[in-house]
JSON list of C-alpha atoms and ligand atoms in Angstrom, two decimals:
[
{"chain": "A", "resi": 1, "resn": "MET", "atom": "CA", "xyz": [17.50, -10.15, 15.29]},
{"chain": "A", "resi": 2, "resn": "PRO", "atom": "CA", "xyz": [13.94, -10.45, 16.64]},
{"chain": "A", "resi": 3, "resn": "ARG", "atom": "CA", "xyz": [13.66, -11.06, 20.37]},
{"chain": "A", "resi": 4, "resn": "ASP", "atom": "CA", "xyz": [12.31, -14.35, 21.76]},
{"chain": "A", "resi": 5, "resn": "GLN", "atom": "CA", "xyz": [8.87, -12.93, 22.40]},
{"chain": "A", "resi": 6, "resn": "ASP", "atom": "CA", "xyz": [8.72, -11.96, 18.72]},
{"chain": "A", "resi": 7, "resn": "ALA", "atom": "CA", "xyz": [9.08, -15.55, 17.56]},
{"chain": "A", "resi": 8, "resn": "HIS", "atom": "CA", "xyz": [5.46, -15.46, 16.48]},
{"chain": "A", "resi": 9, "resn": "VAL", "atom": "CA", "xyz": [3.63, -13.47, 13.82]},
{"chain": "A", "resi": 10, "resn": "ARG", "atom": "CA", "xyz": [3.58, -9.66, 14.09]},
{"chain": "A", "resi": 11, "resn": "VAL", "atom": "CA", "xyz": [0.71, -7.58, 12.71]},
{"chain": "A", "resi": 12, "resn": "GLY", "atom": "CA", "xyz": [0.76, -4.06, 11.25]},
{"chain": "A", "resi": 13, "resn": "ILE", "atom": "CA", "xyz": [-1.92, -1.77, 9.84]},
{"chain": "A", "resi": 14, "resn": "GLY", "atom": "CA", "xyz": [-1.60, 1.05, 7.32]},
{"chain": "A", "resi": 15, "resn": "TYR", "atom": "CA", "xyz": [-4.02, 3.66, 6.04]},
{"chain": "A", "resi": 16, "resn": "ASP", "atom": "CA", "xyz": [-3.70, 6.10, 3.14]},
{"chain": "A", "resi": 17, "resn": "SER", "atom": "CA", "xyz": [-5.91, 8.43, 1.14]},
{"chain": "A", "resi": 18, "resn": "HIS", "atom": "CA", "xyz": [-5.45, 10.64, -1.91]},
{"chain": "A", "resi": 19, "resn": "ARG", "atom": "CA", "xyz": [-7.56, 13.21, -3.72]},
{"chain": "A", "resi": 20, "resn": "PHE", "atom": "CA", "xyz": [-8.61, 12.55, -7.32]},
{"chain": "A", "resi": 21, "resn": "LEU", "atom": "CA", "xyz": [-7.08, 14.93, -9.86]},
{"chain": "A", "resi": 22, "resn": "GLN", "atom": "CA", "xyz": [-8.03, 15.25, -13.50]},
{"chain": "A", "resi": 23, "resn": "GLY", "atom": "CA", "xyz": [-5.20, 14.42, -15.89]},
{"chain": "A", "resi": 24, "resn": "ARG", "atom": "CA", "xyz": [-2.94, 12.60, -13.41]},
{"chain": "A", "resi": 25, "resn": "PRO", "atom": "CA", "xyz": [-2.08, 8.96, -14.23]},
{"chain": "A", "resi": 26, "resn": "LEU", "atom": "CA", "xyz": [-3.77, 6.45, -11.91]},
{"chain": "A", "resi": 27, "resn": "LYS", "atom": "CA", "xyz": [-1.50, 3.88, -10.33]},
{"chain": "A", "resi": 28, "resn": "LEU", "atom": "CA", "xyz": [-2.61, 1.38, -7.70]},
{"chain": "A", "resi": 29, "resn": "GLY", "atom": "CA", "xyz": [-0.52, -1.45, -6.35]},
{"chain": "A", "resi": 30, "resn": "GLY", "atom": "CA", "xyz": [2.17, -0.64, -8.90]},
{"chain": "A", "resi": 31, "resn": "VAL", "atom": "CA", "xyz": [-0.24, -1.15, -11.80]},
{"chain": "A", "resi": 32, "resn": "SER", "atom": "CA", "xyz": [-1.28, 1.62, -14.22]},
{"chain": "A", "resi": 33, "resn": "ILE", "atom": "CA", "xyz": [-5.06, 1.75, -14.46]},
{"chain": "A", "resi": 34, "resn": "PRO", "atom": "CA", "xyz": [-6.74, 3.46, -17.42]},
{"chain": "A", "resi": 35, "resn": "SER", "atom": "CA", "xyz": [-8.80, 6.33, -15.96]},
{"chain": "A", "resi": 36, "resn": "GLU", "atom": "CA", "xyz": [-9.72, 9.94, -16.71]},
{"chain": "A", "resi": 37, "resn": "VAL", "atom": "CA", "xyz": [-8.73, 10.91, -13.18]},
{"chain": "A", "resi": 38, "resn": "GLY", "atom": "CA", "xyz": [-5.63, 9.98, -11.27]},
{"chain": "A", "resi": 39, "resn": "LEU", "atom": "CA", "xyz": [-4.56, 10.71, -7.71]},
{"chain": "A", "resi": 40, "resn": "ASP", "atom": "CA", "xyz": [-2.90, 13.87, -6.45]},
{"chain": "A", "resi": 41, "resn": "GLY", "atom": "CA", "xyz": [0.26, 13.57, -4.41]},
{"chain": "A", "resi": 42, "resn": "HIS", "atom": "CA", "xyz": [3.97, 14.26, -4.11]},
{"chain": "A", "resi": 43, "resn": "SER", "atom": "CA", "xyz": [4.94, 10.80, -5.37]},
{"chain": "A", "resi": 44, "resn": "ASP", "atom": "CA", "xyz": [2.88, 8.77, -7.85]},
{"chain": "A", "resi": 45, "resn": "ALA", "atom": "CA", "xyz": [0.16, 8.74, -5.12]},
{"chain": "A", "resi": 46, "resn": "ASP", "atom": "CA", "xyz": [-0.21, 4.96, -5.17]},
{"chain": "A", "resi": 47, "resn": "ALA", "atom": "CA", "xyz": [-2.44, 4.56, -2.10]},
{"chain": "A", "resi": 48, "resn": "ILE", "atom": "CA", "xyz": [-2.15, 0.75, -2.02]},
{"chain": "A", "resi": 49, "resn": "CYS", "atom": "CA", "xyz": [1.65, 0.87, -1.92]},
{"chain": "A", "resi": 50, "resn": "HIS", "atom": "CA", "xyz": [1.62, 3.64, 0.70]},
{"chain": "A", "resi": 51, "resn": "ALA", "atom": "CA", "xyz": [-0.83, 1.85, 3.02]},
{"chain": "A", "resi": 52, "resn": "LEU", "atom": "CA", "xyz": [1.08, -1.42, 2.62]},
{"chain": "A", "resi": 53, "resn": "THR", "atom": "CA", "xyz": [4.43, 0.26, 3.28]},
{"chain": "A", "resi": 54, "resn": "ASP", "atom": "CA", "xyz": [3.03, 1.63, 6.54]},
{"chain": "A", "resi": 55, "resn": "ALA", "atom": "CA", "xyz": [1.53, -1.73, 7.49]},
{"chain": "A", "resi": 56, "resn": "ILE", "atom": "CA", "xyz": [4.86, -3.48, 6.98]},
{"chain": "A", "resi": 57, "resn": "LEU", "atom": "CA", "xyz": [6.91, -0.85, 8.80]},
{"chain": "A", "resi": 58, "resn": "GLY", "atom": "CA", "xyz": [4.32, -0.79, 11.58]},
{"chain": "A", "resi": 59, "resn": "ALA", "atom": "CA", "xyz": [4.38, -4.56, 12.03]},
{"chain": "A", "resi": 60, "resn": "ALA", "atom": "CA", "xyz": [8.15, -4.41, 12.51]},
{"chain": "A", "resi": 61, "resn": "GLY", "atom": "CA", "xyz": [7.92, -1.35, 14.78]},
{"chain": "A", "resi": 62, "resn": "LEU", "atom": "CA", "xyz": [10.09, 0.60, 12.36]},
{"chain": "A", "resi": 63, "resn": "GLY", "atom": "CA", "xyz": [8.26, 3.91, 12.03]},
{"chain": "A", "resi": 64, "resn": "ASP", "atom": "CA", "xyz": [6.30, 5.02, 8.98]},
{"chain": "A", "resi": 65, "resn": "ILE", "atom": "CA", "xyz": [6.49, 5.97, 5.33]},
{"chain": "A", "resi": 66, "resn": "GLY", "atom": "CA", "xyz": [6.61, 9.71, 6.09]},
{"chain": "A", "resi": 67, "resn": "GLU", "atom": "CA", "xyz": [9.82, 9.28, 8.09]},
{"chain": "A", "resi": 68, "resn": "MET", "atom": "CA", "xyz": [11.38, 7.03, 5.48]},
{"chain": "A", "resi": 69, "resn": "PHE", "atom": "CA", "xyz": [10.39, 9.06, 2.42]},
{"chain": "A", "resi": 70, "resn": "PRO", "atom": "CA", "xyz": [9.70, 12.69, 3.48]},
{"chain": "A", "resi": 71, "resn": "ASP", "atom": "CA", "xyz": [7.63, 14.92, 1.15]},
{"chain": "A", "resi": 72, "resn": "SER", "atom": "CA", "xyz": [10.34, 17.55, 1.66]},
{"chain": "A", "resi": 73, "resn": "ASP", "atom": "CA", "xyz": [12.88, 15.39, -0.20]},
{"chain": "A", "resi": 74, "resn": "PRO", "atom": "CA", "xyz": [12.88, 16.30, -3.93]},
{"chain": "A", "resi": 75, "resn": "ALA", "atom": "CA", "xyz": [14.04, 12.72, -4.66]},
{"chain": "A", "resi": 76, "resn": "ASN", "atom": "CA", "xyz": [10.56, 11.54, -3.67]},
{"chain": "A", "resi": 77, "resn": "LYS", "atom": "CA", "xyz": [8.75, 13.77, -6.16]},
{"chain": "A", "resi": 78, "resn": "GLY", "atom": "CA", "xyz": [6.88, 11.63, -8.68]},
{"chain": "A", "resi": 79, "resn": "ARG", "atom": "CA", "xyz": [8.57, 8.59, -7.14]},
{"chain": "A", "resi": 80, "resn": "ASP", "atom": "CA", "xyz": [7.40, 5.10, -8.10]},
{"chain": "A", "resi": 81, "resn": "SER", "atom": "CA", "xyz": [5.81, 3.90, -4.87]},
{"chain": "A", "resi": 82, "resn": "ILE", "atom": "CA", "xyz": [6.75, 0.28, -5.57]},
{"chain": "A", "resi": 83, "resn": "GLU", "atom": "CA", "xyz": [10.29, 1.53, -4.79]},
{"chain": "A", "resi": 84, "resn": "MET", "atom": "CA", "xyz": [9.06, 2.75, -1.40]},
{"chain": "A", "resi": 85, "resn": "LEU", "atom": "CA", "xyz": [7.52, -0.63, -0.70]},
{"chain": "A", "resi": 86, "resn": "ALA", "atom": "CA", "xyz": [10.77, -2.31, -1.75]},
{"chain": "A", "resi": 87, "resn": "GLY", "atom": "CA", "xyz": [12.65, 0.09, 0.55]},
{"chain": "A", "resi": 88, "resn": "ALA", "atom": "CA", "xyz": [10.44, -0.91, 3.47]},
{"chain": "A", "resi": 89, "resn": "MET", "atom": "CA", "xyz": [11.03, -4.58, 2.59]},
{"chain": "A", "resi": 90, "resn": "ALA", "atom": "CA", "xyz": [14.80, -4.03, 2.74]},
{"chain": "A", "resi": 91, "resn": "ARG", "atom": "CA", "xyz": [14.42, -2.33, 6.12]},
{"chain": "A", "resi": 92, "resn": "ILE", "atom": "CA", "xyz": [12.32, -5.08, 7.73]},
{"chain": "A", "resi": 93, "resn": "SER", "atom": "CA", "xyz": [14.59, -7.70, 6.22]},
{"chain": "A", "resi": 94, "resn": "SER", "atom": "CA", "xyz": [17.64, -6.15, 7.93]},
{"chain": "A", "resi": 95, "resn": "ALA", "atom": "CA", "xyz": [15.62, -6.15, 11.14]},
{"chain": "A", "resi": 96, "resn": "GLY", "atom": "CA", "xyz": [15.11, -9.92, 10.75]},
{"chain": "A", "resi": 97, "resn": "TYR", "atom": "CA", "xyz": [11.60, -10.16, 9.31]},
{"chain": "A", "resi": 98, "resn": "ASN", "atom": "CA", "xyz": [9.86, -11.47, 6.19]},
{"chain": "A", "resi": 99, "resn": "VAL", "atom": "CA", "xyz": [6.34, -10.66, 5.07]},
{"chain": "A", "resi": 100, "resn": "ASN", "atom": "CA", "xyz": [4.00, -13.54, 5.77]},
{"chain": "A", "resi": 101, "resn": "GLN", "atom": "CA", "xyz": [0.77, -12.31, 4.18]},
{"chain": "A", "resi": 102, "resn": "VAL", "atom": "CA", "xyz": [-1.08, -9.06, 3.42]},
{"chain": "A", "resi": 103, "resn": "ASP", "atom": "CA", "xyz": [-4.69, -7.97, 3.03]},
{"chain": "A", "resi": 104, "resn": "VAL", "atom": "CA", "xyz": [-5.62, -4.73, 1.25]},
{"chain": "A", "resi": 105, "resn": "CYS", "atom": "CA", "xyz": [-8.97, -2.96, 1.14]},
{"chain": "A", "resi": 106, "resn": "ILE", "atom": "CA", "xyz": [-9.54, -0.04, -1.26]},
{"chain": "A", "resi": 107, "resn": "ILE", "atom": "CA", "xyz": [-12.54, 2.14, -0.44]},
{"chain": "A", "resi": 108, "resn": "ALA", "atom": "CA", "xyz": [-13.60, 4.01, -3.58]},
{"chain": "A", "resi": 109, "resn": "GLU", "atom": "CA", "xyz": [-16.62, 4.70, -5.78]},
{"chain": "A", "resi": 110, "resn": "MET", "atom": "CA", "xyz": [-14.40, 4.40, -8.85]},
{"chain": "A", "resi": 111, "resn": "PRO", "atom": "CA", "xyz": [-12.62, 2.95, -10.76]},
{"chain": "A", "resi": 112, "resn": "ARG", "atom": "CA", "xyz": [-13.66, -0.68, -10.74]},
{"chain": "A", "resi": 113, "resn": "LEU", "atom": "CA", "xyz": [-10.72, -2.68, -9.41]},
{"chain": "A", "resi": 114, "resn": "THR", "atom": "CA", "xyz": [-11.86, -6.18, -10.31]},
{"chain": "A", "resi": 115, "resn": "PRO", "atom": "CA", "xyz": [-10.42, -6.18, -13.85]},
{"chain": "A", "resi": 116, "resn": "HIS", "atom": "CA", "xyz": [-7.00, -5.21, -12.46]},
{"chain": "A", "resi": 117, "resn": "ARG", "atom": "CA", "xyz": [-6.98, -7.24, -9.27]},
{"chain": "A", "resi": 118, "resn": "GLU", "atom": "CA", "xyz": [-4.88, -10.20, -10.44]},
{"chain": "A", "resi": 119, "resn": "LYS", "atom": "CA", "xyz": [-2.24, -7.90, -11.94]},
{"chain": "A", "resi": 120, "resn": "ILE", "atom": "CA", "xyz": [-2.07, -5.89, -8.71]},
{"chain": "A", "resi": 121, "resn": "ARG", "atom": "CA", "xyz": [-1.76, -9.05, -6.61]},
{"chain": "A", "resi": 122, "resn": "ALA", "atom": "CA", "xyz": [1.06, -10.33, -8.83]},
{"chain": "A", "resi": 123, "resn": "ARG", "atom": "CA", "xyz": [2.97, -7.02, -8.74]},
{"chain": "A", "resi": 124, "resn": "LEU", "atom": "CA", "xyz": [2.67, -6.73, -4.97]},
{"chain": "A", "resi": 125, "resn": "ALA", "atom": "CA", "xyz": [3.57, -10.39, -4.43]},
{"chain": "A", "resi": 126, "resn": "ALA", "atom": "CA", "xyz": [6.76, -9.98, -6.48]},
{"chain": "A", "resi": 127, "resn": "THR", "atom": "CA", "xyz": [7.73, -6.90, -4.46]},
{"chain": "A", "resi": 128, "resn": "LEU", "atom": "CA", "xyz": [6.93, -8.53, -1.11]},
{"chain": "A", "resi": 129, "resn": "GLY", "atom": "CA", "xyz": [8.70, -11.80, -1.97]},
{"chain": "A", "resi": 130, "resn": "ILE", "atom": "CA", "xyz": [5.60, -13.92, -1.36]},
{"chain": "A", "resi": 131, "resn": "ASP", "atom": "CA", "xyz": [3.10, -15.87, -3.45]},
{"chain": "A", "resi": 132, "resn": "SER", "atom": "CA", "xyz": [0.07, -14.13, -5.00]},
{"chain": "A", "resi": 133, "resn": "ALA", "atom": "CA", "xyz": [-2.08, -16.42, -2.87]},
{"chain": "A", "resi": 134, "resn": "SER", "atom": "CA", "xyz": [-0.75, -14.55, 0.19]},
{"chain": "A", "resi": 135, "resn": "VAL", "atom": "CA", "xyz": [-1.76, -11.15, -1.23]},
{"chain": "A", "resi": 136, "resn": "SER", "atom": "CA", "xyz": [-5.44, -10.26, -0.90]},
{"chain": "A", "resi": 137, "resn": "VAL", "atom": "CA", "xyz": [-6.82, -7.16, -2.66]},
{"chain": "A", "resi": 138, "resn": "LYS", "atom": "CA", "xyz": [-10.43, -6.14, -2.15]},
{"chain": "A", "resi": 139, "resn": "GLY", "atom": "CA", "xyz": [-12.49, -3.18, -3.35]},
{"chain": "A", "resi": 140, "resn": "LYS", "atom": "CA", "xyz": [-15.42, -1.59, -1.50]},
{"chain": "A", "resi": 141, "resn": "SER", "atom": "CA", "xyz": [-17.66, 1.35, -2.38]},
{"chain": "A", "resi": 142, "resn": "ASN", "atom": "CA", "xyz": [-18.60, 3.81, 0.37]},
{"chain": "A", "resi": 143, "resn": "GLU", "atom": "CA", "xyz": [-22.32, 3.56, -0.54]},
{"chain": "A", "resi": 144, "resn": "GLY", "atom": "CA", "xyz": [-22.24, 7.15, -1.79]},
{"chain": "A", "resi": 145, "resn": "MET", "atom": "CA", "xyz": [-21.48, 8.58, 1.65]},
{"chain": "A", "resi": 146, "resn": "GLY", "atom": "CA", "xyz": [-19.04, 11.37, 2.51]},
{"chain": "A", "resi": 147, "resn": "TRP", "atom": "CA", "xyz": [-15.97, 12.48, 0.57]},
{"chain": "A", "resi": 148, "resn": "ILE", "atom": "CA", "xyz": [-15.40, 9.04, -0.89]},
{"chain": "A", "resi": 149, "resn": "GLY", "atom": "CA", "xyz": [-19.04, 8.87, -1.93]},
{"chain": "A", "resi": 150, "resn": "ARG", "atom": "CA", "xyz": [-18.71, 12.26, -3.66]},
{"chain": "A", "resi": 151, "resn": "LYS", "atom": "CA", "xyz": [-15.75, 10.83, -5.59]},
{"chain": "A", "resi": 152, "resn": "GLU", "atom": "CA", "xyz": [-13.32, 13.37, -4.17]},
{"chain": "A", "resi": 153, "resn": "GLY", "atom": "CA", "xyz": [-10.72, 10.69, -3.66]},
{"chain": "A", "resi": 154, "resn": "LEU", "atom": "CA", "xyz": [-10.11, 7.18, -2.41]},
{"chain": "A", "resi": 155, "resn": "ALA", "atom": "CA", "xyz": [-8.78, 5.50, 0.70]},
{"chain": "A", "resi": 156, "resn": "CYS", "atom": "CA", "xyz": [-6.91, 2.30, 1.35]},
{"chain": "A", "resi": 157, "resn": "ILE", "atom": "CA", "xyz": [-6.47, 0.17, 4.47]},
{"chain": "A", "resi": 158, "resn": "ALA", "atom": "CA", "xyz": [-3.80, -2.55, 4.56]},
{"chain": "A", "resi": 159, "resn": "VAL", "atom": "CA", "xyz": [-2.88, -5.19, 7.09]},
{"chain": "A", "resi": 160, "resn": "ALA", "atom": "CA", "xyz": [0.39, -7.12, 6.98]},
{"chain": "A", "resi": 161, "resn": "THR", "atom": "CA", "xyz": [1.72, -9.97, 9.06]},
{"chain": "A", "resi": 162, "resn": "LEU", "atom": "CA", "xyz": [5.46, -10.58, 9.39]},
{"chain": "A", "resi": 163, "resn": "LYS", "atom": "CA", "xyz": [7.41, -13.56, 10.60]},
{"chain": "A", "resi": 164, "resn": "PRO", "atom": "CA", "xyz": [11.00, -13.76, 11.80]},
{"chain": "A", "resi": 165, "resn": "ILE", "atom": "CA", "xyz": [13.57, -14.91, 9.24]},
{"chain": "A", "resi": 166, "resn": "ARG", "atom": "CA", "xyz": [14.79, -18.33, 10.29]},
{"chain": "B", "resi": 1, "resn": "ZN", "atom": "ZN1", "xyz": [-0.11, 8.15, -0.13]}
]
């Protein structure tokens, strides 16, 4: 159970990035997005789910996604990252926490996220056990600068707040 001094909201941050790869399916926030390029990675390379998983584990002080789902484990190859997020949820829940609210920022020159935003919010909300209104998903370009600007890949930053289960 959370200690007395944890009886308030806890905050966690997560960051993830993946390289674009021609011919891979693109999945973000558990939603398949039509695109000529997908993301390279051991699992399905869903950067939103990975950043969020780290934010949630971080808020609870329970390590990170790499410890929980090592690349060296063949079971994680091609894995649906919504399962990883659900795994992190189970872990924080046994530690006595619920997710309160999350905020996600994708930094990418492509694809456009707006048409898929509501679907992503709904999928994440269902996995996190909260209302869509408590799941914010935003997209930002990098103004053409650096590796993101050259469309080599995308990055995601996520923040999550947790509250003790009463
Ligand atoms: Zn990742």
